[in-house]
PDB file of C-alpha atoms in Angstrom:
ATOM      1  CA  UNK A   1       0.000   0.000   0.000  1.00  0.00           C
ATOM      2  CA  UNK A   2       1.434   3.344  -1.015  1.00  0.00           C
ATOM      3  CA  UNK A   3       1.989   5.943   1.654  1.00  0.00           C
ATOM      4  CA  UNK A   4       0.259   9.234   1.355  1.00  0.00           C
ATOM      5  CA  UNK A   5       3.655  10.958   1.438  1.00  0.00           C
ATOM      6  CA  UNK A   6       6.607   9.461  -0.377  1.00  0.00           C
ATOM      7  CA  UNK A   7       9.914  10.963   0.744  1.00  0.00           C
ATOM      8  CA  UNK A   8      12.082   8.923  -1.502  1.00  0.00           C
ATOM      9  CA  UNK A   9      14.383  11.385  -3.142  1.00  0.00           C
ATOM     10  CA  UNK A  10      14.424   9.572  -6.363  1.00  0.00           C
ATOM     11  CA  UNK A  11      10.674   9.652  -6.604  1.00  0.00           C
ATOM     12  CA  UNK A  12      10.567  13.317  -5.593  1.00  0.00           C
ATOM     13  CA  UNK A  13      13.271  14.244  -8.022  1.00  0.00           C
ATOM     14  CA  UNK A  14      11.505  12.410 -10.763  1.00  0.00           C
ATOM     15  CA  UNK A  15       8.310  14.175  -9.872  1.00  0.00           C
ATOM     16  CA  UNK A  16      10.018  17.663  -9.766  1.00  0.00           C
ATOM     17  CA  UNK A  17      13.219  17.581 -11.853  1.00  0.00           C
ATOM     18  CA  UNK A  18      13.669  21.447 -12.038  1.00  0.00           C
ATOM     19  CA  UNK A  19      13.814  21.940  -8.293  1.00  0.00           C
ATOM     20  CA  UNK A  20      17.325  20.514  -7.880  1.00  0.00           C
ATOM     21  CA  UNK A  21      18.630  22.553 -10.762  1.00  0.00           C
ATOM     22  CA  UNK A  22      17.443  25.727  -9.079  1.00  0.00           C
ATOM     23  CA  UNK A  23      18.821  24.590  -5.748  1.00  0.00           C
ATOM     24  CA  UNK A  24      22.208  23.840  -7.286  1.00  0.00           C
ATOM     25  CA  UNK A  25      22.203  27.196  -9.042  1.00  0.00           C
ATOM     26  CA  UNK A  26      21.326  29.056  -5.859  1.00  0.00           C
ATOM     27  CA  UNK A  27      24.046  27.242  -3.924  1.00  0.00           C
ATOM     28  CA  UNK A  28      26.593  27.924  -6.677  1.00  0.00           C
ATOM     29  CA  UNK A  29      25.705  31.619  -6.912  1.00  0.00           C
ATOM     30  CA  UNK A  30      25.751  31.953  -3.148  1.00  0.00           C
ATOM     31  CA  UNK A  31      29.164  30.288  -3.078  1.00  0.00           C
ATOM     32  CA  UNK A  32      30.453  32.674  -5.710  1.00  0.00           C
ATOM     33  CA  UNK A  33      29.201  35.726  -3.803  1.00  0.00           C
ATOM     34  CA  UNK A  34      30.574  34.335  -0.553  1.00  0.00           C
ATOM     35  CA  UNK A  35      33.939  33.626  -2.166  1.00  0.00           C
ATOM     36  CA  UNK A  36      33.956  37.105  -3.715  1.00  0.00           C
ATOM     37  CA  UNK A  37      33.135  38.656  -0.359  1.00  0.00           C
ATOM     38  CA  UNK A  38      35.879  36.725   1.371  1.00  0.00           C
ATOM     39  CA  UNK A  39      38.362  37.520  -1.398  1.00  0.00           C
ATOM     40  CA  UNK A  40      37.403  41.195  -1.287  1.00  0.00           C
ATOM     41  CA  UNK A  41      37.860  41.260   2.469  1.00  0.00           C
ATOM     42  CA  UNK A  42      41.219  39.522   2.228  1.00  0.00           C
ATOM     43  CA  UNK A  43      42.297  41.842  -0.599  1.00  0.00           C
ATOM     44  CA  UNK A  44      41.340  44.956   1.350  1.00  0.00           C
ATOM     45  CA  UNK A  45      43.111  43.610   4.404  1.00  0.00           C
ATOM     46  CA  UNK A  46      46.213  42.892   2.375  1.00  0.00           C
ATOM     47  CA  UNK A  47      45.991  46.335   0.810  1.00  0.00           C
ATOM     48  CA  UNK A  48      45.734  47.957   4.234  1.00  0.00           C
ATOM     49  CA  UNK A  49      48.664  45.914   5.468  1.00  0.00           C
ATOM     50  CA  UNK A  50      50.631  46.725   2.321  1.00  0.00           C
ATOM     51  CA  UNK A  51      49.942  50.431   2.744  1.00  0.00           C
ATOM     52  CA  UNK A  52      50.947  50.213   6.373  1.00  0.00           C
ATOM     53  CA  UNK A  53      54.107  48.293   5.474  1.00  0.00           C
ATOM     54  CA  UNK A  54      54.895  50.717   2.658  1.00  0.00           C
ATOM     55  CA  UNK A  55      54.409  53.595   5.062  1.00  0.00           C
ATOM     56  CA  UNK A  56      56.734  52.010   7.596  1.00  0.00           C
ATOM     57  CA  UNK A  57      59.309  51.291   4.894  1.00  0.00           C
ATOM     58  CA  UNK A  58      59.123  54.879   3.646  1.00  0.00           C
ATOM     59  CA  UNK A  59      59.523  56.133   7.177  1.00  0.00           C
ATOM     60  CA  UNK A  60      62.533  53.874   7.776  1.00  0.00           C
ATOM     61  CA  UNK A  61      64.088  54.843   4.441  1.00  0.00           C
ATOM     62  CA  UNK A  62      63.641  58.531   5.210  1.00  0.00           C
ATOM     63  CA  UNK A  63      65.121  58.201   8.708  1.00  0.00           C
ATOM     64  CA  UNK A  64      68.183  56.406   7.340  1.00  0.00           C
ATOM     65  CA  UNK A  65      68.535  58.971   4.561  1.00  0.00           C
ATOM     66  CA  UNK A  66      68.246  61.876   7.003  1.00  0.00           C
ATOM     67  CA  UNK A  67      70.895  60.392   9.281  1.00  0.00           C
ATOM     68  CA  UNK A  68      73.298  59.910   6.404  1.00  0.00           C
ATOM     69  CA  UNK A  69      72.715  63.445   5.161  1.00  0.00           C
ATOM     70  CA  UNK A  70      73.259  64.766   8.686  1.00  0.00           C
ATOM     71  CA  UNK A  71      76.550  62.867   8.977  1.00  0.00           C
ATOM     72  CA  UNK A  72      77.591  64.242   5.599  1.00  0.00           C
ATOM     73  CA  UNK A  73      76.628  67.748   6.726  1.00  0.00           C
ATOM     74  CA  UNK A  74      78.857  67.483   9.813  1.00  0.00           C
ATOM     75  CA  UNK A  75      81.784  66.163   7.751  1.00  0.00           C
ATOM     76  CA  UNK A  76      81.377  68.954   5.189  1.00  0.00           C
ATOM     77  CA  UNK A  77      81.271  71.596   7.936  1.00  0.00           C
ATOM     78  CA  UNK A  78      84.454  70.238   9.516  1.00  0.00           C
ATOM     79  CA  UNK A  79      86.245  70.080   6.164  1.00  0.00           C
ATOM     80  CA  UNK A  80      85.301  73.694   5.411  1.00  0.00           C
ATOM     81  CA  UNK A  81      86.736  74.678   8.776  1.00  0.00           C
ATOM     82  CA  UNK A  82      90.012  72.884   8.013  1.00  0.00           C
ATOM     83  CA  UNK A  83      90.270  74.511   4.593  1.00  0.00           C
ATOM     84  CA  UNK A  84      89.765  77.923   6.208  1.00  0.00           C
ATOM     85  CA  UNK A  85      92.705  77.480   8.552  1.00  0.00           C
ATOM     86  CA  UNK A  86      96.051  79.050   7.699  1.00  0.00           C
ATOM     87  CA  UNK A  87      98.948  76.660   7.345  1.00  0.00           C
ATOM     88  CA  UNK A  88     102.626  76.936   6.482  1.00  0.00           C
ATOM     89  CA  UNK A  89     102.594  73.501   4.884  1.00  0.00           C
ATOM     90  CA  UNK A  90     100.775  71.946   1.968  1.00  0.00           C
ATOM     91  CA  UNK A  91      99.322  69.148   4.052  1.00  0.00           C
ATOM     92  CA  UNK A  92      95.552  69.175   3.647  1.00  0.00           C
ATOM     93  CA  UNK A  93      93.813  67.452   6.528  1.00  0.00           C
ATOM     94  CA  UNK A  94      91.042  65.306   5.092  1.00  0.00           C
ATOM     95  CA  UNK A  95      87.939  64.799   7.216  1.00  0.00           C
ATOM     96  CA  UNK A  96      86.442  61.314   7.198  1.00  0.00           C
ATOM     97  CA  UNK A  97      82.784  61.069   6.288  1.00  0.00           C
ATOM     98  CA  UNK A  98      82.641  62.986   3.009  1.00  0.00           C
ATOM     99  CA  UNK A  99      81.204  60.071   1.101  1.00  0.00           C
ATOM    100  CA  UNK A 100      77.965  59.869  -0.862  1.00  0.00           C
ATOM    101  CA  UNK A 101      78.090  56.224  -1.946  1.00  0.00           C
ATOM    102  CA  UNK A 102      74.933  55.733   0.111  1.00  0.00           C
ATOM    103  CA  UNK A 103      73.027  57.463  -2.702  1.00  0.00           C
ATOM    104  CA  UNK A 104      73.430  54.307  -4.792  1.00  0.00           C
ATOM    105  CA  UNK A 105      71.480  52.227  -2.270  1.00  0.00           C
ATOM    106  CA  UNK A 106      68.851  54.857  -1.453  1.00  0.00           C
ATOM    107  CA  UNK A 107      65.295  54.151  -2.657  1.00  0.00           C
ATOM    108  CA  UNK A 108      64.424  57.618  -3.921  1.00  0.00           C
ATOM    109  CA  UNK A 109      60.914  56.527  -4.893  1.00  0.00           C
ATOM    110  CA  UNK A 110      60.174  56.062  -1.193  1.00  0.00           C
ATOM    111  CA  UNK A 111      61.964  59.323  -0.352  1.00  0.00           C
ATOM    112  CA  UNK A 112      59.894  61.296  -2.849  1.00  0.00           C
ATOM    113  CA  UNK A 113      56.702  59.572  -1.681  1.00  0.00           C
ATOM    114  CA  UNK A 114      57.549  60.442   1.925  1.00  0.00           C
ATOM    115  CA  UNK A 115      58.144  64.074   0.976  1.00  0.00           C
ATOM    116  CA  UNK A 116      54.990  64.162  -1.105  1.00  0.00           C
ATOM    117  CA  UNK A 117      55.058  64.175  -4.876  1.00  0.00           C
ATOM    118  CA  UNK A 118      53.020  67.387  -4.917  1.00  0.00           C
ATOM    119  CA  UNK A 119      55.422  69.207  -2.599  1.00  0.00           C
ATOM    120  CA  UNK A 120      57.206  70.989  -5.435  1.00  0.00           C
ATOM    121  CA  UNK A 121      59.388  73.171  -3.212  1.00  0.00           C
ATOM    122  CA  UNK A 122      60.812  70.235  -1.253  1.00  0.00           C
ATOM    123  CA  UNK A 123      61.198  68.137  -4.401  1.00  0.00           C
ATOM    124  CA  UNK A 124      63.167  70.937  -6.063  1.00  0.00           C
ATOM    125  CA  UNK A 125      65.346  71.394  -2.967  1.00  0.00           C
ATOM    126  CA  UNK A 126      66.092  67.664  -2.883  1.00  0.00           C
ATOM    127  CA  UNK A 127      66.908  67.618  -6.599  1.00  0.00           C
ATOM    128  CA  UNK A 128      69.314  70.540  -6.149  1.00  0.00           C
ATOM    129  CA  UNK A 129      70.891  68.727  -3.211  1.00  0.00           C
ATOM    130  CA  UNK A 130      71.490  65.596  -5.269  1.00  0.00           C
ATOM    131  CA  UNK A 131      73.157  67.663  -7.989  1.00  0.00           C
ATOM    132  CA  UNK A 132      75.438  69.429  -5.492  1.00  0.00           C
ATOM    133  CA  UNK A 133      76.561  66.398  -3.484  1.00  0.00           C
ATOM    134  CA  UNK A 134      76.728  63.693  -6.152  1.00  0.00           C
ATOM    135  CA  UNK A 135      80.444  64.235  -6.796  1.00  0.00           C
ATOM    136  CA  UNK A 136      81.621  64.833  -3.241  1.00  0.00           C
ATOM    137  CA  UNK A 137      83.064  61.340  -2.821  1.00  0.00           C
ATOM    138  CA  UNK A 138      85.978  62.400  -5.036  1.00  0.00           C
ATOM    139  CA  UNK A 139      86.961  65.304  -2.780  1.00  0.00           C
ATOM    140  CA  UNK A 140      88.972  63.421  -0.096  1.00  0.00           C
ATOM    141  CA  UNK A 141      91.292  61.791  -2.633  1.00  0.00           C
ATOM    142  CA  UNK A 142      91.477  65.010  -4.628  1.00  0.00           C
ATOM    143  CA  UNK A 143      92.541  66.969  -1.547  1.00  0.00           C
ATOM    144  CA  UNK A 144      95.267  64.438  -0.767  1.00  0.00           C
ATOM    145  CA  UNK A 145      96.488  64.564  -4.355  1.00  0.00           C
ATOM    146  CA  UNK A 146      96.463  68.368  -4.407  1.00  0.00           C
ATOM    147  CA  UNK A 147      98.484  68.491  -1.200  1.00  0.00           C
ATOM    148  CA  UNK A 148     101.040  66.037  -2.575  1.00  0.00           C
ATOM    149  CA  UNK A 149     101.315  67.876  -5.895  1.00  0.00           C
ATOM    150  CA  UNK A 150     101.771  71.325  -4.374  1.00  0.00           C
ATOM    151  CA  UNK A 151     104.273  69.989  -1.860  1.00  0.00           C
ATOM    152  CA  UNK A 152     106.366  68.496  -4.668  1.00  0.00           C
ATOM    153  CA  UNK A 153     106.279  71.733  -6.668  1.00  0.00           C
ATOM    154  CA  UNK A 154     107.214  73.841  -3.662  1.00  0.00           C
ATOM    155  CA  UNK A 155     110.075  71.532  -2.676  1.00  0.00           C
ATOM    156  CA  UNK A 156     111.436  71.630  -6.226  1.00  0.00           C
ATOM    157  CA  UNK A 157     111.694  75.436  -6.198  1.00  0.00           C
ATOM    158  CA  UNK A 158     112.820  75.511  -2.578  1.00  0.00           C
ATOM    159  CA  UNK A 159     115.892  73.440  -3.409  1.00  0.00           C
ATOM    160  CA  UNK A 160     116.879  76.069  -5.967  1.00  0.00           C
ATOM    161  CA  UNK A 161     116.159  78.859  -3.489  1.00  0.00           C
ATOM    162  CA  UNK A 162     118.762  77.391  -1.143  1.00  0.00           C
ATOM    163  CA  UNK A 163     121.411  78.779  -3.489  1.00  0.00           C
ATOM    164  CA  UNK A 164     121.182  81.873  -1.284  1.00  0.00           C
ATOM    165  CA  UNK A 165     123.464  79.969   1.095  1.00  0.00           C
ATOM    166  CA  UNK A 166     126.202  80.112  -1.518  1.00  0.00           C
ATOM    167  CA  UNK A 167     125.744  83.862  -1.890  1.00  0.00           C
ATOM    168  CA  UNK A 168     125.950  84.272   1.884  1.00  0.00           C
ATOM    169  CA  UNK A 169     128.855  81.885   2.338  1.00  0.00           C
ATOM    170  CA  UNK A 170     130.632  79.493  -0.008  1.00  0.00           C
ATOM    171  CA  UNK A 171     130.456  81.578  -3.201  1.00  0.00           C
ATOM    172  CA  UNK A 172     131.539  84.739  -1.388  1.00  0.00           C
ATOM    173  CA  UNK A 173     134.427  82.931   0.325  1.00  0.00           C
ATOM    174  CA  UNK A 174     135.524  81.441  -2.985  1.00  0.00           C
ATOM    175  CA  UNK A 175     135.714  84.922  -4.502  1.00  0.00           C
ATOM    176  CA  UNK A 176     137.481  86.248  -1.422  1.00  0.00           C
ATOM    177  CA  UNK A 177     140.155  83.569  -1.588  1.00  0.00           C
ATOM    178  CA  UNK A 178     140.791  84.225  -5.258  1.00  0.00           C
ATOM    179  CA  UNK A 179     140.800  88.048  -5.008  1.00  0.00           C
ATOM    180  CA  UNK A 180     142.171  88.848  -1.552  1.00  0.00           C
ATOM    181  CA  UNK A 181     145.283  90.802  -0.912  1.00  0.00           C
ATOM    182  CA  UNK A 182     145.346  89.705   2.707  1.00  0.00           C
ATOM    183  CA  UNK A 183     143.107  88.219   5.380  1.00  0.00           C
ATOM    184  CA  UNK A 184     143.077  88.740   9.144  1.00  0.00           C
ATOM    185  CA  UNK A 185     141.182  87.539  12.173  1.00  0.00           C
ATOM    186  CA  UNK A 186     139.928  90.335  14.407  1.00  0.00           C
ATOM    187  CA  UNK A 187     138.115  89.230  17.562  1.00  0.00           C
ATOM    188  CA  UNK A 188     137.076  86.010  15.886  1.00  0.00           C
ATOM    189  CA  UNK A 189     135.910  87.749  12.721  1.00  0.00           C
ATOM    190  CA  UNK A 190     137.664  87.175   9.428  1.00  0.00           C
ATOM    191  CA  UNK A 191     138.404  90.375   7.542  1.00  0.00           C
ATOM    192  CA  UNK A 192     139.365  90.356   3.920  1.00  0.00           C
ATOM    193  CA  UNK A 193     141.431  93.037   2.212  1.00  0.00           C
ATOM    194  CA  UNK A 194     141.129  93.482  -1.530  1.00  0.00           C
ATOM    195  CA  UNK A 195     142.824  95.563  -4.159  1.00  0.00           C
ATOM    196  CA  UNK A 196     141.968  99.271  -3.743  1.00  0.00           C
ATOM    197  CA  UNK A 197     140.071  99.304  -7.030  1.00  0.00           C
ATOM    198  CA  UNK A 198     138.096  96.099  -6.408  1.00  0.00           C
ATOM    199  CA  UNK A 199     134.758  97.876  -6.064  1.00  0.00           C
ATOM    200  CA  UNK A 200     132.705  94.762  -6.800  1.00  0.00           C
ATOM    201  CA  UNK A 201     134.058  92.830  -3.814  1.00  0.00           C
ATOM    202  CA  UNK A 202     133.939  95.912  -1.610  1.00  0.00           C
ATOM    203  CA  UNK A 203     130.211  96.447  -2.317  1.00  0.00           C
ATOM    204  CA  UNK A 204     129.473  92.706  -2.041  1.00  0.00           C
ATOM    205  CA  UNK A 205     131.163  92.545   1.379  1.00  0.00           C
ATOM    206  CA  UNK A 206     129.413  95.677   2.677  1.00  0.00           C
ATOM    207  CA  UNK A 207     126.003  94.344   1.601  1.00  0.00           C
ATOM    208  CA  UNK A 208     126.773  91.005   3.222  1.00  0.00           C
ATOM    209  CA  UNK A 209     127.807  92.632   6.506  1.00  0.00           C
ATOM    210  CA  UNK A 210     124.646  94.757   6.502  1.00  0.00           C
ATOM    211  CA  UNK A 211     122.487  91.669   5.904  1.00  0.00           C
ATOM    212  CA  UNK A 212     124.019  89.728   8.790  1.00  0.00           C
ATOM    213  CA  UNK A 213     123.415  92.685  11.117  1.00  0.00           C
ATOM    214  CA  UNK A 214     119.748  92.986  10.111  1.00  0.00           C
ATOM    215  CA  UNK A 215     117.843  90.814  12.618  1.00  0.00           C
ATOM    216  CA  UNK A 216     114.669  91.083  10.568  1.00  0.00           C
ATOM    217  CA  UNK A 217     116.517  88.970   7.991  1.00  0.00           C
ATOM    218  CA  UNK A 218     118.918  86.793  10.000  1.00  0.00           C
ATOM    219  CA  UNK A 219     118.863  86.196  13.732  1.00  0.00           C
ATOM    220  CA  UNK A 220     120.970  83.720  15.679  1.00  0.00           C
ATOM    221  CA  UNK A 221     122.210  82.271  12.411  1.00  0.00           C
ATOM    222  CA  UNK A 222     118.695  81.480  11.144  1.00  0.00           C
ATOM    223  CA  UNK A 223     116.748  83.061   8.294  1.00  0.00           C
ATOM    224  CA  UNK A 224     113.861  85.048   9.759  1.00  0.00           C
ATOM    225  CA  UNK A 225     112.235  86.142   6.505  1.00  0.00           C
ATOM    226  CA  UNK A 226     112.826  84.668   3.073  1.00  0.00           C
ATOM    227  CA  UNK A 227     110.999  87.590   1.551  1.00  0.00           C
ATOM    228  CA  UNK A 228     113.311  90.169   3.157  1.00  0.00           C
ATOM    229  CA  UNK A 229     116.387  88.076   2.423  1.00  0.00           C
ATOM    230  CA  UNK A 230     115.445  88.039  -1.244  1.00  0.00           C
ATOM    231  CA  UNK A 231     114.473  91.717  -1.547  1.00  0.00           C
ATOM    232  CA  UNK A 232     117.072  93.322   0.728  1.00  0.00           C
ATOM    233  CA  UNK A 233     120.046  91.116  -0.033  1.00  0.00           C
ATOM    234  CA  UNK A 234     119.765  89.091  -3.248  1.00  0.00           C
ATOM    235  CA  UNK A 235     117.976  91.727  -5.345  1.00  0.00           C
ATOM    236  CA  UNK A 236     120.349  94.460  -4.148  1.00  0.00           C
ATOM    237  CA  UNK A 237     123.314  92.196  -4.847  1.00  0.00           C
ATOM    238  CA  UNK A 238     122.014  91.840  -8.404  1.00  0.00           C
ATOM    239  CA  UNK A 239     122.032  95.643  -8.665  1.00  0.00           C
ATOM    240  CA  UNK A 240     125.711  95.541  -7.714  1.00  0.00           C
ATOM    241  CA  UNK A 241     126.386  92.735 -10.192  1.00  0.00           C
ATOM    242  CA  UNK A 242     124.789  94.632 -13.080  1.00  0.00           C
ATOM    243  CA  UNK A 243     127.208  97.523 -12.584  1.00  0.00           C
ATOM    244  CA  UNK A 244     130.224  95.252 -13.025  1.00  0.00           C
ATOM    245  CA  UNK A 245     129.024  92.389 -15.204  1.00  0.00           C
ATOM    246  CA  UNK A 246     130.728  93.703 -18.331  1.00  0.00           C
ATOM    247  CA  UNK A 247     134.110  94.121 -16.650  1.00  0.00           C
ATOM    248  CA  UNK A 248     134.192  91.421 -13.963  1.00  0.00           C
ATOM    249  CA  UNK A 249     133.977  87.700 -14.747  1.00  0.00           C
ATOM    250  CA  UNK A 250     133.056  86.822 -11.156  1.00  0.00           C
ATOM    251  CA  UNK A 251     130.004  89.051 -11.457  1.00  0.00           C
ATOM    252  CA  UNK A 252     128.609  86.637 -14.048  1.00  0.00           C
ATOM    253  CA  UNK A 253     128.699  83.577 -11.761  1.00  0.00           C
ATOM    254  CA  UNK A 254     127.236  85.702  -8.958  1.00  0.00           C
ATOM    255  CA  UNK A 255     124.459  86.830 -11.291  1.00  0.00           C
ATOM    256  CA  UNK A 256     123.539  83.226 -12.167  1.00  0.00           C
ATOM    257  CA  UNK A 257     123.189  82.298  -8.505  1.00  0.00           C
ATOM    258  CA  UNK A 258     121.244  85.444  -7.667  1.00  0.00           C
ATOM    259  CA  UNK A 259     118.779  85.011 -10.530  1.00  0.00           C
ATOM    260  CA  UNK A 260     118.231  81.387  -9.514  1.00  0.00           C
ATOM    261  CA  UNK A 261     117.358  82.474  -5.967  1.00  0.00           C
ATOM    262  CA  UNK A 262     115.032  85.286  -7.086  1.00  0.00           C
ATOM    263  CA  UNK A 263     113.223  83.101  -9.627  1.00  0.00           C
ATOM    264  CA  UNK A 264     112.891  80.252  -7.125  1.00  0.00           C
ATOM    265  CA  UNK A 265     111.463  82.611  -4.489  1.00  0.00           C
ATOM    266  CA  UNK A 266     108.937  84.018  -6.962  1.00  0.00           C
ATOM    267  CA  UNK A 267     107.921  80.498  -7.998  1.00  0.00           C
ATOM    268  CA  UNK A 268     107.536  79.435  -4.369  1.00  0.00           C
ATOM    269  CA  UNK A 269     105.250  82.394  -3.739  1.00  0.00           C
ATOM    270  CA  UNK A 270     103.259  81.538  -6.854  1.00  0.00           C
ATOM    271  CA  UNK A 271     102.832  77.942  -5.695  1.00  0.00           C
ATOM    272  CA  UNK A 272     101.509  79.209  -2.357  1.00  0.00           C
ATOM    273  CA  UNK A 273      99.139  81.628  -4.109  1.00  0.00           C
ATOM    274  CA  UNK A 274      97.706  78.946  -6.409  1.00  0.00           C
ATOM    275  CA  UNK A 275      97.464  76.549  -3.475  1.00  0.00           C
ATOM    276  CA  UNK A 276      95.283  79.032  -1.599  1.00  0.00           C
ATOM    277  CA  UNK A 277      93.093  79.481  -4.683  1.00  0.00           C
ATOM    278  CA  UNK A 278      92.738  75.711  -4.938  1.00  0.00           C
ATOM    279  CA  UNK A 279      91.706  75.467  -1.295  1.00  0.00           C
ATOM    280  CA  UNK A 280      89.198  78.251  -1.913  1.00  0.00           C
ATOM    281  CA  UNK A 281      87.660  76.420  -4.882  1.00  0.00           C
ATOM    282  CA  UNK A 282      87.178  73.231  -2.829  1.00  0.00           C
ATOM    283  CA  UNK A 283      85.770  75.294  -0.002  1.00  0.00           C
ATOM    284  CA  UNK A 284      83.221  76.906  -2.336  1.00  0.00           C
ATOM    285  CA  UNK A 285      82.100  73.492  -3.616  1.00  0.00           C
ATOM    286  CA  UNK A 286      81.583  72.273  -0.062  1.00  0.00           C
ATOM    287  CA  UNK A 287      79.834  75.474   1.017  1.00  0.00           C
ATOM    288  CA  UNK A 288      77.383  75.126  -1.868  1.00  0.00           C
ATOM    289  CA  UNK A 289      76.660  71.531  -0.853  1.00  0.00           C
ATOM    290  CA  UNK A 290      76.210  72.623   2.753  1.00  0.00           C
ATOM    291  CA  UNK A 291      73.746  75.334   1.726  1.00  0.00           C
ATOM    292  CA  UNK A 292      71.804  72.812  -0.364  1.00  0.00           C
ATOM    293  CA  UNK A 293      71.474  70.522   2.644  1.00  0.00           C
ATOM    294  CA  UNK A 294      70.281  73.431   4.773  1.00  0.00           C
ATOM    295  CA  UNK A 295      67.684  74.307   2.118  1.00  0.00           C
ATOM    296  CA  UNK A 296      65.946  70.961   2.665  1.00  0.00           C
ATOM    297  CA  UNK A 297      64.086  69.749   5.750  1.00  0.00           C
ATOM    298  CA  UNK A 298      66.447  66.805   6.103  1.00  0.00           C
ATOM    299  CA  UNK A 299      68.447  68.208   9.033  1.00  0.00           C
ATOM    300  CA  UNK A 300      65.736  70.266  10.689  1.00  0.00           C
TER     301      UNK A 300
END
């Protein structure tokens, strides 16, 4: 006997075949919407996390960049100070820290994003900074090389300048020995006597005695001023030489030594002048870089 209600699925399905199709469709569509909702939620969460991570990375990148720029700023300031100091030597003290190799590893996309791509003033200041500091890594080696080069040039001319010692001593004594009439020792001082008409040696000896008595030139056997030695002794000796050069063979050899000393002194002074100009040019490069750093908000 058949039951009033038949719950056999097969019988029900056979009786209503479209019902399961609709049920399957509804379940499928619901699954799609549910999956989309979950995916959307996960995507938004990942986006939020990515934005947060990107923000943290930008912040970290900017902090590192600021610290490196600050360190560079301090090194530049110290180097400018050293270049401003007066020195009697050509040794240029090089300050450690003037190095911009960190620019190669800096993520400038993050830096510009942190500044704000619409912040035109800050972007321009940063661009100017990059232009002014990009070549600074070469400065330390350049300063060392400049110091070495100027020192070599100065030493070369200085060796020639030392010919003044011959004019003060060995050359004069050589002439005295060849032209003396007599020589005597008075209170420990050697006095030469020449022929009455030997005006060249008489003027040479008088100028030499005057130079040794001038303590602004020589004191306690040491040269006080190379400038005064050259102008008050060597140049004046050349004036004496020129009066006798046509009639006295010894005046010629004296002239050669004197001209060597004068030329060497002038060259030494020129080396010092150009050296100061070179220091000034490096100082100006560093000052411009320093001003560019100050124009940004990186060290504020």
